[in-house]
mmCIF file of C-alpha atoms and ligand atoms in Angstrom:
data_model
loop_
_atom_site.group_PDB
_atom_site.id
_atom_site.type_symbol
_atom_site.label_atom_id
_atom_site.label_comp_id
_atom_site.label_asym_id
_atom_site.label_seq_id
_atom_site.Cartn_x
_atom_site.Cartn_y
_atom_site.Cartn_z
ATOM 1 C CA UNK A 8 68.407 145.594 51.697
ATOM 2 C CA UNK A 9 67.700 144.127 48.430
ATOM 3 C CA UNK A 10 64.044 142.329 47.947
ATOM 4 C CA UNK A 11 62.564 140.221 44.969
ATOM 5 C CA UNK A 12 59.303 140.256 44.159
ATOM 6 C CA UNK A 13 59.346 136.782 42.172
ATOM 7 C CA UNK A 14 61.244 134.052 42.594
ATOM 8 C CA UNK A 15 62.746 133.750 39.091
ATOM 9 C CA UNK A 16 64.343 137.128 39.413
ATOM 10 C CA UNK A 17 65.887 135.938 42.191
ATOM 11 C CA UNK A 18 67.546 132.371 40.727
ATOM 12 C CA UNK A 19 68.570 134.533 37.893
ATOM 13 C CA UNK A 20 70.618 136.936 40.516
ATOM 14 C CA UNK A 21 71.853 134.163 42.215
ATOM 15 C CA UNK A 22 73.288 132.180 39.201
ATOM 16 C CA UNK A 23 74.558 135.674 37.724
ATOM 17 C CA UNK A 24 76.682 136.105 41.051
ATOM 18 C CA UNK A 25 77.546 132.972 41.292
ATOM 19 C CA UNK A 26 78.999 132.935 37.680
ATOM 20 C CA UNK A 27 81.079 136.360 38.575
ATOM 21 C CA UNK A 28 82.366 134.597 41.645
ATOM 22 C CA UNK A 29 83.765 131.806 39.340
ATOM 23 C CA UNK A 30 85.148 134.314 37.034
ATOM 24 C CA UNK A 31 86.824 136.095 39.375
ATOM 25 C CA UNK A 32 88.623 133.247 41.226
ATOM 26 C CA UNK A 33 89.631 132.068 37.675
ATOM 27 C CA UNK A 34 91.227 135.676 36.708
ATOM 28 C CA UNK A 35 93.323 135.326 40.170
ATOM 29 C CA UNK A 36 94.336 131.837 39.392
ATOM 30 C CA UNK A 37 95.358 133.112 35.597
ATOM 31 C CA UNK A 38 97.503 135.690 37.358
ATOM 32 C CA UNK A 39 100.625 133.659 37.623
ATOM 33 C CA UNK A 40 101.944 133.472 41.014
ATOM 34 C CA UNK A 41 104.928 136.580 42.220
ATOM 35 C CA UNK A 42 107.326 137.026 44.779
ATOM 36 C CA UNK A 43 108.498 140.460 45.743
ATOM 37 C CA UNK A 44 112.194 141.050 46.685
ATOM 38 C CA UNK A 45 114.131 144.206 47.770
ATOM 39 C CA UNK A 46 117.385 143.647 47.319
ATOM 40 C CA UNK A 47 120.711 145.784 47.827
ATOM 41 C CA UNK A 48 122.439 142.622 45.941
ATOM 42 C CA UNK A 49 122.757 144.426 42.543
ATOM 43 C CA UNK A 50 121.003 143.709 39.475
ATOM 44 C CA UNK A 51 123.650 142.225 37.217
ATOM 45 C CA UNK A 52 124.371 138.696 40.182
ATOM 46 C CA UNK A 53 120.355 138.434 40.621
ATOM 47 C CA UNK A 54 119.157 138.956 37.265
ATOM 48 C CA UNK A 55 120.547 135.427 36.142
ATOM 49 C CA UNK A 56 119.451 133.790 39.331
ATOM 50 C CA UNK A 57 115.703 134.804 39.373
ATOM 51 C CA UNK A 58 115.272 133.988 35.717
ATOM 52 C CA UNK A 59 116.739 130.582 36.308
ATOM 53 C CA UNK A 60 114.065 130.377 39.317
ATOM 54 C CA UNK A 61 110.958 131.616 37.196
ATOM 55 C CA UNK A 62 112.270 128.812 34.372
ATOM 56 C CA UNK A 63 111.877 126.283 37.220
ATOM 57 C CA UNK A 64 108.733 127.222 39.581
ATOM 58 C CA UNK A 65 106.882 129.425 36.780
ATOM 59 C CA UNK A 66 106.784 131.989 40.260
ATOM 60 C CA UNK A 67 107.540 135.355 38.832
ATOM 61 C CA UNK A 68 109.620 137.707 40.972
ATOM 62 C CA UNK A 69 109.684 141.397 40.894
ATOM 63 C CA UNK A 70 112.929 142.729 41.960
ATOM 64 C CA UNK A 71 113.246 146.324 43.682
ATOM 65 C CA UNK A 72 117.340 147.156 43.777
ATOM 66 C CA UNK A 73 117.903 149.355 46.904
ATOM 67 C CA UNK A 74 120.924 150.950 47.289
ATOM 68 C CA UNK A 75 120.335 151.643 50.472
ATOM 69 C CA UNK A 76 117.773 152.791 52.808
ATOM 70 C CA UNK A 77 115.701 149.144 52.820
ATOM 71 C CA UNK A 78 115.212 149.192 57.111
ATOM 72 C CA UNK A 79 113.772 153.245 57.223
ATOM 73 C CA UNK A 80 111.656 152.392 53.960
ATOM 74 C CA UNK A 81 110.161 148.756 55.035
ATOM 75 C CA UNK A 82 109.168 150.545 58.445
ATOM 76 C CA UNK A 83 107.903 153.704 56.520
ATOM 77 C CA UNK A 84 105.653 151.000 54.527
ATOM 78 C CA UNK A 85 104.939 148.839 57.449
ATOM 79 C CA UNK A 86 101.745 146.335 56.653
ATOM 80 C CA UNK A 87 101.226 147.361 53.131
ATOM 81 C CA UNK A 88 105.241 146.904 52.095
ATOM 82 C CA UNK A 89 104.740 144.788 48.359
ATOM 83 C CA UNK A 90 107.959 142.994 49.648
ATOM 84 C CA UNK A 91 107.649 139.300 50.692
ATOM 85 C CA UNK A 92 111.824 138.923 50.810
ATOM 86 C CA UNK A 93 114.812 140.908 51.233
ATOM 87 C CA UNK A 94 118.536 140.524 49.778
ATOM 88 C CA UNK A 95 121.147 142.051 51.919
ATOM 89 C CA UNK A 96 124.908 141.810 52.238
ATOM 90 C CA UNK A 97 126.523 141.384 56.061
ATOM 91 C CA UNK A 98 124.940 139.985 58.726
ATOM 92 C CA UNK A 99 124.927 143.791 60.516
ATOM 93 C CA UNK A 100 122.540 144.317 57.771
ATOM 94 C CA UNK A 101 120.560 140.840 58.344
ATOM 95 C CA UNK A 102 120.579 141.390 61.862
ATOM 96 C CA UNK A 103 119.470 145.387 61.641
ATOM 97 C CA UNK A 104 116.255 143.921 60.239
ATOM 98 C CA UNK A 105 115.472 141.396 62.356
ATOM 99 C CA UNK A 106 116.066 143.562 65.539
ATOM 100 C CA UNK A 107 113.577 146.212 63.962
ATOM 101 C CA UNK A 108 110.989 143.667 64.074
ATOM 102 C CA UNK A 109 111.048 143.546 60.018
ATOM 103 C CA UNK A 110 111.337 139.595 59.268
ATOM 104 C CA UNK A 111 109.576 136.853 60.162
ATOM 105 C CA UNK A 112 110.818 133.431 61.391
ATOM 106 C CA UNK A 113 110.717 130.458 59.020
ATOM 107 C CA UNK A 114 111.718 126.903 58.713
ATOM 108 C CA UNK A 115 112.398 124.497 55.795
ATOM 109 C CA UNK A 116 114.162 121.387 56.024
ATOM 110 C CA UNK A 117 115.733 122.290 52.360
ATOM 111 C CA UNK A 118 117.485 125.154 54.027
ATOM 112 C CA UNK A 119 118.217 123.617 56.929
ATOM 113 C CA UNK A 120 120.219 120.940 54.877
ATOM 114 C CA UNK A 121 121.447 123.560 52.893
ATOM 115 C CA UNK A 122 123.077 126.637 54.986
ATOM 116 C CA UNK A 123 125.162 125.467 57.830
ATOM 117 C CA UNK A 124 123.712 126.329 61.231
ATOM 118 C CA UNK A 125 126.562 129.131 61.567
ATOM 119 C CA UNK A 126 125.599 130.972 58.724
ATOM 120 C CA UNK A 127 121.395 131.261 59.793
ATOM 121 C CA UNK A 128 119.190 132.898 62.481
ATOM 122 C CA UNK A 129 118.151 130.203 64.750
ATOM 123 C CA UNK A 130 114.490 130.757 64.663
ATOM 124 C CA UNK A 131 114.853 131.715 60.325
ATOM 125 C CA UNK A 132 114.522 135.258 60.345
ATOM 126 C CA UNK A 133 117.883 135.293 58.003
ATOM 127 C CA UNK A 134 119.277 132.635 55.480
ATOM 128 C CA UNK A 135 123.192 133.359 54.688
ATOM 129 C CA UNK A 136 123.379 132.201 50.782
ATOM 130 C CA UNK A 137 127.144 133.193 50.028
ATOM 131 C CA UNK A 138 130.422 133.617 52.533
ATOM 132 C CA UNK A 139 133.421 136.175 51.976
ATOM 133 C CA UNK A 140 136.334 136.223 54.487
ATOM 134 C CA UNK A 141 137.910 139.721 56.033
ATOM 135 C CA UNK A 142 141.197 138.844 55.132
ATOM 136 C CA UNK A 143 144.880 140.813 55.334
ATOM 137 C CA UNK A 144 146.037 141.721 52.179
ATOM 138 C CA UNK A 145 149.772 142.360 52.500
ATOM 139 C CA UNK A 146 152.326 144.067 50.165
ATOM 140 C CA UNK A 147 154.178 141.359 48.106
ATOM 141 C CA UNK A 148 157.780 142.474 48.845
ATOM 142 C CA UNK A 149 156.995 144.781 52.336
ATOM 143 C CA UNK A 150 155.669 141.848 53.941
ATOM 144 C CA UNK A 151 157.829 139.235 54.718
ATOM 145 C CA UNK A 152 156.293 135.549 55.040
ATOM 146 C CA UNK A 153 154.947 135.116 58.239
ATOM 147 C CA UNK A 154 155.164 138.575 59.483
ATOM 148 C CA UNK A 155 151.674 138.748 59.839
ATOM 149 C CA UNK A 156 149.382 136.193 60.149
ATOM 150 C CA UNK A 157 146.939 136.948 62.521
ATOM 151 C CA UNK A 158 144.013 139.969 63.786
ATOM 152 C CA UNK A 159 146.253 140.273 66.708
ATOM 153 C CA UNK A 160 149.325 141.095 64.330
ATOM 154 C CA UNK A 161 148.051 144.265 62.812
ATOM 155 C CA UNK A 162 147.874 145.694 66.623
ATOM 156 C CA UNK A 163 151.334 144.332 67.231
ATOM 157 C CA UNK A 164 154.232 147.217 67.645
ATOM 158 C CA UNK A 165 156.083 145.777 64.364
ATOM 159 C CA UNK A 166 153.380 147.181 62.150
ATOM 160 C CA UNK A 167 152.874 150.298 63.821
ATOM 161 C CA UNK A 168 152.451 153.241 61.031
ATOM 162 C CA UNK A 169 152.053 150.197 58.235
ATOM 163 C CA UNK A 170 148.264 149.513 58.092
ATOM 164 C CA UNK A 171 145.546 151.296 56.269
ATOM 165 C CA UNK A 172 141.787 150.195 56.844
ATOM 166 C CA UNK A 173 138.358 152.321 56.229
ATOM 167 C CA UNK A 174 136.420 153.767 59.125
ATOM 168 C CA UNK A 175 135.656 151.514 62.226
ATOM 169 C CA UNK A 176 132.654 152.355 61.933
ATOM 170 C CA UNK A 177 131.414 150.414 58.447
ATOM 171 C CA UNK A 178 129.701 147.190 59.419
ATOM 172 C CA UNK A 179 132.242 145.181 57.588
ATOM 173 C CA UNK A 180 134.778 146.261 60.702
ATOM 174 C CA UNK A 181 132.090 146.539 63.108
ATOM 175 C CA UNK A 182 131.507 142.218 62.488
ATOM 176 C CA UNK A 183 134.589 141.586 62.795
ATOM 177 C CA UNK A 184 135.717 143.289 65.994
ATOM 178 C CA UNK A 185 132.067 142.154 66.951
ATOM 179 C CA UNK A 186 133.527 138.122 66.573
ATOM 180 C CA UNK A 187 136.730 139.554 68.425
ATOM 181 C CA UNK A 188 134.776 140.292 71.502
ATOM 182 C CA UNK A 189 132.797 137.050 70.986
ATOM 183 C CA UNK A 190 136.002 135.436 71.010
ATOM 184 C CA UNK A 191 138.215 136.881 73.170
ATOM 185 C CA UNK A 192 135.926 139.260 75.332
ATOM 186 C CA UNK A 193 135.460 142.817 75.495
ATOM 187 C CA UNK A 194 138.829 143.659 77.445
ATOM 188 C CA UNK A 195 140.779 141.874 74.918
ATOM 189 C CA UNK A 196 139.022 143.570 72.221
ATOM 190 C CA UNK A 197 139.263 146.766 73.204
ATOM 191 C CA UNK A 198 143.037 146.381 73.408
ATOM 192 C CA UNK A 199 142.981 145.128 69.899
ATOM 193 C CA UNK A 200 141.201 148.420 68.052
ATOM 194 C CA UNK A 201 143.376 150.225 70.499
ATOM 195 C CA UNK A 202 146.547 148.625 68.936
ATOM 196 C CA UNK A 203 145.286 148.618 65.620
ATOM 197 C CA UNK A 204 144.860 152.539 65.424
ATOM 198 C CA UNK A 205 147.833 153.167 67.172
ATOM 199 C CA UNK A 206 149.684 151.293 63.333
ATOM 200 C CA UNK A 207 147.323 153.146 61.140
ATOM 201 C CA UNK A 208 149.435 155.117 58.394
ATOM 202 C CA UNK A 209 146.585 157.025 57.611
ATOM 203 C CA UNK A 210 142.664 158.146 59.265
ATOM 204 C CA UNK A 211 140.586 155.667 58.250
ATOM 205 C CA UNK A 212 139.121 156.331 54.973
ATOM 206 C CA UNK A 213 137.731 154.980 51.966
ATOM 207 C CA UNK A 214 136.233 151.751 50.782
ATOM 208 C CA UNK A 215 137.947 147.904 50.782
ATOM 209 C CA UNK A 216 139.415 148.472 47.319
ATOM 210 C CA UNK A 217 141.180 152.055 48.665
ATOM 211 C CA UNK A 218 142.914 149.986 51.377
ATOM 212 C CA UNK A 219 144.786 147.554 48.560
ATOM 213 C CA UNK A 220 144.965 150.760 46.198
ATOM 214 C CA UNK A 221 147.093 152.248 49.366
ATOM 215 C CA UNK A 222 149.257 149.377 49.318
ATOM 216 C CA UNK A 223 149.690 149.748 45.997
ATOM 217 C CA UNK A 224 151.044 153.216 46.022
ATOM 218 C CA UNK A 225 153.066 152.436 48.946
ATOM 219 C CA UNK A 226 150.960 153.940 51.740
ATOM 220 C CA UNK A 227 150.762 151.448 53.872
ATOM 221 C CA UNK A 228 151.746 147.430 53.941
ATOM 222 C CA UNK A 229 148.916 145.568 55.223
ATOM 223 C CA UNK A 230 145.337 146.261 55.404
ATOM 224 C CA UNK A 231 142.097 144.728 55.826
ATOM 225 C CA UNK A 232 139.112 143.778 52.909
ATOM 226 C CA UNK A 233 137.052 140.803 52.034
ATOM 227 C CA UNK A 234 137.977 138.459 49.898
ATOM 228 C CA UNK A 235 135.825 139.315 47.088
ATOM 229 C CA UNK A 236 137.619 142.538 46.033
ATOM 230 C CA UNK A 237 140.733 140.438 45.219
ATOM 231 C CA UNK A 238 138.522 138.624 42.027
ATOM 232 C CA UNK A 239 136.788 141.820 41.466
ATOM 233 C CA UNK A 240 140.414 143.919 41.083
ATOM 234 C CA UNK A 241 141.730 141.377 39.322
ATOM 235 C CA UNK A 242 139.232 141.108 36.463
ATOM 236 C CA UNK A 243 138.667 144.540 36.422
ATOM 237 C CA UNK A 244 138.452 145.662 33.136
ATOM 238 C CA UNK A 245 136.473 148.628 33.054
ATOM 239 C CA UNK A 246 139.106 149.940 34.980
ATOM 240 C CA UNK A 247 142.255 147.868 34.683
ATOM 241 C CA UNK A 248 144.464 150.001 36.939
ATOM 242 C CA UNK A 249 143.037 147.616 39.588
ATOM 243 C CA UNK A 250 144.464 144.956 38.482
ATOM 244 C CA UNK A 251 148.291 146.408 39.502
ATOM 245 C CA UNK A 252 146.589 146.775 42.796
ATOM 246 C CA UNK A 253 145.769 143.164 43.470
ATOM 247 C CA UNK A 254 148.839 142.040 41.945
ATOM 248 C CA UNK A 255 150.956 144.383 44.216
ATOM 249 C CA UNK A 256 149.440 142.283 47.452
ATOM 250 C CA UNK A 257 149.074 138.926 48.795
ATOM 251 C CA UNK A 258 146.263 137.493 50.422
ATOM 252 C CA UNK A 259 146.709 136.192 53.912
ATOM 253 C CA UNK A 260 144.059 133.800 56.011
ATOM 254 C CA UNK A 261 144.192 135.368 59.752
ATOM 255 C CA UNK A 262 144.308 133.295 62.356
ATOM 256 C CA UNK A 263 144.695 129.927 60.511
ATOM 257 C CA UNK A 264 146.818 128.666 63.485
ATOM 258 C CA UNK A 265 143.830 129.562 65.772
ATOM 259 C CA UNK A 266 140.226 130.276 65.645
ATOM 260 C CA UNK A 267 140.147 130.537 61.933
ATOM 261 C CA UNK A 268 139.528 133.833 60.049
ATOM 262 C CA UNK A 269 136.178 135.596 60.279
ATOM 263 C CA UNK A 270 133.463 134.971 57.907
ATOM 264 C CA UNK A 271 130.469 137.107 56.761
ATOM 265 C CA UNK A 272 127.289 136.398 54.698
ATOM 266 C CA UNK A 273 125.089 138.136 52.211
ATOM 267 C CA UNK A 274 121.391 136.778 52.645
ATOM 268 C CA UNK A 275 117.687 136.548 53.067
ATOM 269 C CA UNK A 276 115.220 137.357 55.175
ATOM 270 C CA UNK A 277 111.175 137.075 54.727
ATOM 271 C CA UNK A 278 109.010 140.586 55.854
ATOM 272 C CA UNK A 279 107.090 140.602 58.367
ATOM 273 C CA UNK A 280 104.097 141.589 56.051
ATOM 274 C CA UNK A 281 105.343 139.373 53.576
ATOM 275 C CA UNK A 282 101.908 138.440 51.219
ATOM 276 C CA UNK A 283 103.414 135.236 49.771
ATOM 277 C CA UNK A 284 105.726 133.542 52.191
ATOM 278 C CA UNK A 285 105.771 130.659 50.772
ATOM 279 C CA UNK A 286 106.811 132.082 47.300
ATOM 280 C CA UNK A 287 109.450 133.272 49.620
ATOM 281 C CA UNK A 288 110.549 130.179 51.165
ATOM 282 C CA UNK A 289 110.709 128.752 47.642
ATOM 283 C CA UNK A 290 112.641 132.010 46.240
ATOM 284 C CA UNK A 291 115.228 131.180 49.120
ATOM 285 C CA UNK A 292 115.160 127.167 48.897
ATOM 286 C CA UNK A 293 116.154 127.868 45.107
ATOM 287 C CA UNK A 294 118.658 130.384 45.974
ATOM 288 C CA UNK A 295 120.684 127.908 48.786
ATOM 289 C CA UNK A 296 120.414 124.602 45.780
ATOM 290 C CA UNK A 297 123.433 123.899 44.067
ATOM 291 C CA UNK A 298 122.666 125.106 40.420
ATOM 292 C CA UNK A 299 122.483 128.550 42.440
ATOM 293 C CA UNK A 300 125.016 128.519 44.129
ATOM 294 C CA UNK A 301 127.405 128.304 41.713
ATOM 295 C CA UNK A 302 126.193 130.805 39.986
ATOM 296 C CA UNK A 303 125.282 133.111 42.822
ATOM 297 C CA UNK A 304 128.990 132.679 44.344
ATOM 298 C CA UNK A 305 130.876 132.687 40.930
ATOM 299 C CA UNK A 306 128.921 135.765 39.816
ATOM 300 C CA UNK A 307 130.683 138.088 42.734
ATOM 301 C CA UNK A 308 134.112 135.815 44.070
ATOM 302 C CA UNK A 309 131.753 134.588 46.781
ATOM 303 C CA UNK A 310 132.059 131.241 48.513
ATOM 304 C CA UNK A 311 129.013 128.846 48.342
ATOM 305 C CA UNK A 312 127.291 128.208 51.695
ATOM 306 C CA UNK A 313 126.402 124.971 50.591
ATOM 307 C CA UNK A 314 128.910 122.316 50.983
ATOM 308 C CA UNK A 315 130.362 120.868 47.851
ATOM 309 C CA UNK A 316 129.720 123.696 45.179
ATOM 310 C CA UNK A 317 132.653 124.341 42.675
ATOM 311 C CA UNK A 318 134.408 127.607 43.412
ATOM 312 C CA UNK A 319 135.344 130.385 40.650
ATOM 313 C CA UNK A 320 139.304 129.120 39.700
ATOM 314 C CA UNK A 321 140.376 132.480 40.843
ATOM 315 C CA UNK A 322 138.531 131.886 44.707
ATOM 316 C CA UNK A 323 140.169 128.574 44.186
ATOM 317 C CA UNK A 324 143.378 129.482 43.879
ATOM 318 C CA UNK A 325 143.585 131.786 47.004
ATOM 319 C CA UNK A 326 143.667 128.047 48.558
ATOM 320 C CA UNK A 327 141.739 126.374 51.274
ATOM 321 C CA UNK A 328 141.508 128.054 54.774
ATOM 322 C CA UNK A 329 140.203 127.782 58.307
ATOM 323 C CA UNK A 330 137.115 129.908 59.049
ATOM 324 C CA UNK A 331 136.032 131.072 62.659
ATOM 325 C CA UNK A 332 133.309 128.755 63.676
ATOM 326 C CA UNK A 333 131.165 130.671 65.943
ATOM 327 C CA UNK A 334 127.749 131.089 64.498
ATOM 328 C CA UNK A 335 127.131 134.524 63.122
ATOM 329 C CA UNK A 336 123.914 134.735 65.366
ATOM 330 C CA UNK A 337 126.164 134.866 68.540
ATOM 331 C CA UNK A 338 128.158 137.084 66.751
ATOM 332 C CA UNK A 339 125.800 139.357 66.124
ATOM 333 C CA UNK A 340 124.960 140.358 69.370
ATOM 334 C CA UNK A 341 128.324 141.821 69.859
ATOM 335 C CA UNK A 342 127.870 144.830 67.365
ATOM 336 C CA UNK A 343 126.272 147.138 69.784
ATOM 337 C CA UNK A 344 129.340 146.903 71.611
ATOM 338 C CA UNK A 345 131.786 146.379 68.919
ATOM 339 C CA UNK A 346 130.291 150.055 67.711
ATOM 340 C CA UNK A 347 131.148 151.604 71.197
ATOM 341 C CA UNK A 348 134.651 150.253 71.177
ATOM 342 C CA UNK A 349 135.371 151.807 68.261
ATOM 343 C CA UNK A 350 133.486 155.130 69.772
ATOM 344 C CA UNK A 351 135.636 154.538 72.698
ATOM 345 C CA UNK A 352 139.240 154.506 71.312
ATOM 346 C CA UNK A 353 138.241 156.932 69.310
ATOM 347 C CA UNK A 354 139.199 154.867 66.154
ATOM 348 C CA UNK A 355 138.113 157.102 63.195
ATOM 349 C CA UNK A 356 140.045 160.492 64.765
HETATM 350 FE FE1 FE B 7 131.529 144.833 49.829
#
């Protein structure tokens, strides 16, 4: 304990504390305000979109790019993770978080005009902030028009030993047999991977682009990949060859005479440990406006969440579709099973 033998020594300690304490809540203020994202969106879509949202709010954010690995290293950090916001593609990936306990709910009337209710977590532990469809692309001349048009066609007996796709496994297959069973139920489902392994030309292998490179080389006729990889092929000039593969296929809607083809999301979540959530909020308000969107969607072949945001001329010109309308939430909480129906029928052997 600290005495003071005069009383003068003791205003002088006061006011010299006092003075530190302003100083020190100025230097904090000085410090200009940061929000701290993990993404696994890569650096070349963001880096336009955060500098655009520093020009606006002055908020700084610091970007960590994350190949993978973001759910085992925000648990590893737990309470003293610097992120306040993640970036993730697929809602397997949204949802992966939230289940782990790793995001926080949140609510904003900006998003909540600005995301349909489909494409975010009820409560606001995820934001979707761009759409891609898991479409059929089908080999120009192989495929006749109309031959297949649907999910259910690729399990049909006509294209049995004429469709590639990667593992059942990857999430991107795992959502969509995941909005089969929220569809149609399990039973029906199951039937449906069954089918669709029984017309595989080849074990499931490789990435989305593979599948249209197969087609290309005359491996198969039909497979499945998101929309996306049709821009990305076709611009492709680092390595052009991938342009003959997009040109070799067509791009088919499923299911525009029923439910409407299945729809995915990249998107955002806030931590759970998140030091600045309402950079955050901001950070994700900015990201679901319209300036973003364009960019954020024209930057990958992605469609805007946001209603009435220009599309790239190439998204464009694959023409207007149907998309399923069940909310991704509900859809969601089919992967689980979705996973052991692949497990079941065996689909990768
Ligand atoms: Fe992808």
């Amino acid at each position: 304990m600290l005495t003071y033998n005069n009383n003068k020594a003791l205003k002088t300690t006061v006011l010299v504390l006092g003075l530190a304490s302003i100083m020190a809540t100025e230097a904090v203020m000085a410090k200009a305000e940061e929000v701290k994202l993990y993404s696994e969106r890569q650096p070349f879509l963001m880096k336009p979109l955060l500098e655009a949202f520093t020009r606006e709010t002055g908020i700084k954010v610091h970007m960590v790019y994350l190949k993978k690995g973001m759910v085992e290293r925000l648990r590893a950090e737990g309470a003293n993770t610097p992120a306040d916001l993640i970036l993730t593609a697929d809602i397997g990936n949204l949802h992966n978080h939230a289940k782990a306990g790793l995001l926080q709910k949140s609510s904003s009337p900006i998003l909540q005009a600005n995301i349909p209710a489909k494409f975010r977590h009820p409560d606001g532990l995820w934001y979707g902030l761009t759409s891609r469809a898991r479409v059929i692309f089908a080999h120009k001349d192989r495929v006749k028009p109309g031959e297949v048009t649907s999910y259910a066609d690729l399990a049909k007996p006509h294209m049995e030993g004429r469709v590639c796709v990667r593992s059942g496994k990857h999430m991107y297959n795992i959502s969509l047999l995941a909005s089969i069973i929220a569809a149609e139920g399990e039973a029906a489902a199951t039937e449906w991977a069954r089918g669709l392994k029984a017309n595989l030309a080849r074990r499931p292998q490789g990435n989305d682009r593979a599948q249209v490179k197969a087609v290309y080389h005359g491996e198969c006729d039909v497979v499945l990949a998101n929309t996306y990889y049709m821009g990305k092929m076709a611009t492709n000039e680092k390595s052009p060859v991938q342009k003959k593969w997009a040109a070799s296929a067509n791009l088919i809607f499923p299911n525009q005479a029923g439910r409407g083809a299945h729809v995915n999301i990249s998107g955002a979540g806030i931590t759970s440990h998140s030091k600045n959530k309402a950079g955050a909020i901001k950070l994700i308000e900015f990201l679901s406006g319209h300036v973003a969107q364009k960019i954020y969607a024209e930057g990958n072949f992605e469609y805007p969440v946001k209603a009435g945001v220009a599309l790239h001329p190439i998204v464009a010109s694959w023409g207007s579709f149907k998309a399923d309308a069940a909310y991704l939430s509900k859809i969601a909480e089919q992967r689980a099973l979705a996973a052991k129906i692949m497990d079941r029928v065996r689909f990768n052997n």
